[in-house]
Short mmCIF file of C-alpha atoms in Angstrom, two decimals:
data_model
loop_
_atom_site.label_atom_id
_atom_site.label_comp_id
_atom_site.label_asym_id
_atom_site.label_seq_id
_atom_site.Cartn_x
_atom_site.Cartn_y
_atom_site.Cartn_z
CA UNK A 1 12.73 13.09 27.53
CA UNK A 2 13.48 16.28 29.43
CA UNK A 3 11.20 19.31 29.04
CA UNK A 4 12.22 22.95 28.79
CA UNK A 5 11.60 25.51 31.52
CA UNK A 6 7.92 25.81 30.54
CA UNK A 7 7.33 22.06 30.76
CA UNK A 8 7.19 21.64 26.98
CA UNK A 9 8.97 19.01 24.91
CA UNK A 10 8.73 18.04 21.28
CA UNK A 11 9.23 14.60 19.78
CA UNK A 12 9.08 13.37 16.19
CA UNK A 13 7.49 9.95 15.77
CA UNK A 14 7.53 8.24 12.37
CA UNK A 15 4.06 6.82 11.70
CA UNK A 16 2.65 4.74 8.89
CA UNK A 17 0.76 6.90 6.42
CA UNK A 18 -2.40 4.81 6.34
CA UNK A 19 -5.52 6.55 7.59
CA UNK A 20 -5.94 5.62 11.22
CA UNK A 21 -5.71 6.87 14.79
CA UNK A 22 -2.79 5.92 17.00
CA UNK A 23 -3.26 5.66 20.77
CA UNK A 24 -0.71 7.57 22.82
CA UNK A 25 -0.02 6.85 26.50
CA UNK A 26 2.46 8.72 28.65
CA UNK A 27 3.79 8.64 32.18
CA UNK A 28 5.77 11.54 33.61
CA UNK A 29 7.51 12.54 36.76
CA UNK A 30 9.01 15.74 38.09
CA UNK A 31 12.50 16.18 39.50
CA UNK A 32 11.01 16.21 43.03
CA UNK A 33 9.08 12.94 42.53
CA UNK A 34 5.54 13.96 41.50
CA UNK A 35 4.00 11.53 38.99
CA UNK A 36 1.47 12.18 36.24
CA UNK A 37 0.23 10.66 33.02
CA UNK A 38 -2.40 10.63 30.35
CA UNK A 39 -3.67 9.12 27.14
CA UNK A 40 -4.66 10.63 23.84
CA UNK A 41 -4.78 10.00 20.14
CA UNK A 42 -2.91 11.03 17.02
CA UNK A 43 -4.98 10.94 13.84
CA UNK A 44 -3.08 10.19 10.64
CA UNK A 45 -4.86 11.30 7.48
CA UNK A 46 -3.90 11.93 3.87
CA UNK A 47 -5.76 14.14 1.42
CA UNK A 48 -4.60 11.96 -1.46
CA UNK A 49 -3.44 8.35 -1.73
CA UNK A 50 -3.24 5.31 -4.00
CA UNK A 51 -4.11 1.72 -3.05
CA UNK A 52 -4.14 -1.73 -4.69
CA UNK A 53 -6.31 -4.68 -3.72
CA UNK A 54 -4.43 -7.68 -5.08
CA UNK A 55 -5.31 -11.34 -4.76
CA UNK A 56 -3.16 -13.28 -2.28
CA UNK A 57 -1.79 -15.48 -5.06
CA UNK A 58 -1.56 -15.37 -8.83
CA UNK A 59 -0.68 -18.17 -11.23
CA UNK A 60 1.99 -17.99 -13.91
CA UNK A 61 0.17 -17.35 -17.19
CA UNK A 62 -2.71 -15.42 -15.57
CA UNK A 63 -4.09 -12.41 -17.39
CA UNK A 64 -5.35 -9.94 -14.80
CA UNK A 65 -6.49 -6.35 -14.63
CA UNK A 66 -4.52 -4.97 -11.68
CA UNK A 67 -7.02 -2.91 -9.65
CA UNK A 68 -5.60 0.49 -8.64
CA UNK A 69 -7.73 2.83 -6.50
CA UNK A 70 -7.01 6.56 -6.24
CA UNK A 71 -8.57 8.56 -3.38
CA UNK A 72 -8.88 12.35 -3.37
CA UNK A 73 -10.09 13.93 -0.13
CA UNK A 74 -9.02 17.44 -1.14
CA UNK A 75 -11.48 20.19 -2.06
CA UNK A 76 -10.72 20.17 -5.80
CA UNK A 77 -10.88 17.65 -8.62
CA UNK A 78 -7.47 16.16 -9.45
CA UNK A 79 -6.04 14.96 -12.75
CA UNK A 80 -4.01 11.95 -11.65
CA UNK A 81 -1.29 10.07 -13.50
CA UNK A 82 -1.15 6.42 -12.40
CA UNK A 83 2.07 4.53 -13.19
CA UNK A 84 2.71 0.79 -12.82
CA UNK A 85 6.34 0.44 -13.95
CA UNK A 86 7.37 -2.49 -16.14
CA UNK A 87 9.14 -5.35 -14.36
CA UNK A 88 10.48 -8.73 -15.45
CA UNK A 89 7.76 -10.90 -13.89
CA UNK A 90 4.81 -9.53 -15.88
CA UNK A 91 4.10 -8.05 -19.30
CA UNK A 92 1.86 -5.01 -19.81
CA UNK A 93 -1.08 -5.77 -22.10
CA UNK A 94 -1.91 -2.07 -22.31
CA UNK A 95 -0.20 1.10 -21.23
CA UNK A 96 1.84 1.33 -18.02
CA UNK A 97 0.79 4.95 -17.45
CA UNK A 98 -2.85 6.08 -17.33
CA UNK A 99 -4.55 9.37 -16.49
CA UNK A 100 -7.83 9.67 -14.61
CA UNK A 101 -9.86 12.57 -13.17
CA UNK A 102 -10.64 12.00 -9.48
CA UNK A 103 -13.42 14.22 -8.13
CA UNK A 104 -13.00 16.27 -4.96
CA UNK A 105 -13.88 14.14 -1.95
CA UNK A 106 -14.11 11.05 -4.14
CA UNK A 107 -12.25 8.17 -5.66
CA UNK A 108 -11.61 6.54 -9.01
CA UNK A 109 -10.20 3.22 -10.14
CA UNK A 110 -7.82 2.27 -12.90
CA UNK A 111 -7.38 -1.22 -14.34
CA UNK A 112 -3.92 -2.14 -15.59
CA UNK A 113 -4.05 -5.31 -17.74
CA UNK A 114 -0.99 -7.57 -17.39
CA UNK A 115 0.14 -11.10 -18.25
CA UNK A 116 1.92 -12.85 -15.37
CA UNK A 117 5.02 -14.55 -16.75
CA UNK A 118 7.31 -15.54 -13.87
CA UNK A 119 6.70 -17.56 -10.70
CA UNK A 120 8.03 -16.43 -7.33
CA UNK A 121 7.38 -13.78 -4.70
CA UNK A 122 7.40 -10.38 -6.36
CA UNK A 123 7.00 -6.73 -5.44
CA UNK A 124 4.48 -4.66 -7.35
CA UNK A 125 4.86 -0.88 -7.25
CA UNK A 126 2.31 1.75 -8.24
CA UNK A 127 2.49 5.54 -8.05
CA UNK A 128 -0.10 8.27 -8.51
CA UNK A 129 0.80 11.93 -9.00
CA UNK A 130 -0.94 15.24 -9.56
CA UNK A 131 0.35 18.82 -9.70
CA UNK A 132 -0.21 19.04 -5.92
CA UNK A 133 0.03 15.51 -4.56
CA UNK A 134 1.88 12.26 -4.97
CA UNK A 135 1.74 8.84 -3.39
CA UNK A 136 3.25 5.44 -4.06
CA UNK A 137 2.98 1.99 -2.61
CA UNK A 138 4.47 -1.45 -2.96
CA UNK A 139 2.57 -4.71 -2.47
CA UNK A 140 4.02 -8.21 -2.46
CA UNK A 141 2.32 -11.00 -4.36
CA UNK A 142 3.13 -14.69 -4.71
CA UNK A 143 3.00 -16.12 -8.22
CA UNK A 144 2.71 -19.90 -8.23
CA UNK A 145 3.92 -21.98 -11.21
CA UNK A 146 1.38 -22.98 -13.83
CA UNK A 147 0.27 -26.55 -13.32
CA UNK A 148 -1.29 -28.61 -10.60
CA UNK A 149 0.21 -29.31 -7.19
CA UNK A 150 0.42 -32.93 -6.01
CA UNK A 151 1.28 -33.78 -2.42
CA UNK A 152 2.12 -37.43 -1.92
CA UNK A 153 3.58 -39.40 0.95
CA UNK A 154 4.03 -43.08 1.74
CA UNK A 155 5.06 -44.95 4.82
CA UNK A 156 6.12 -48.49 5.48
CA UNK A 157 9.00 -50.66 6.73
CA UNK A 158 12.44 -50.18 5.26
#
């Protein structure tokens, strides 16, 4: 990257939107060979976000309350609409869209009851919106067929 006449440059770096700090290291040199460098941090933070804590696996035929967490780090209470869209691999046992009040600086949870109907690896999407904020996420979950797994092997001369 080349700087302008004041030694300033700007770069846009796409970062994941999870709350964390990224370490930044840089090495520079001037046109006449002087070398410099430094380290620093970039803090990524969201005032509002949605999260799901799913089990690693589900079983076809399971009835589960999908746990959806909504986090509000803004200064005002938020009325949040949580939406878990209908898909082919599960059936809603309640409503797909729920509303919850999330206090300023706090969190709230929503349970979305579903019946798991199809085995496979599936994507589960959830969104949460307010008048001021919006967030969405997708998690992948493996649904194993209903039944019991049997692993069997034999060896011997042929």
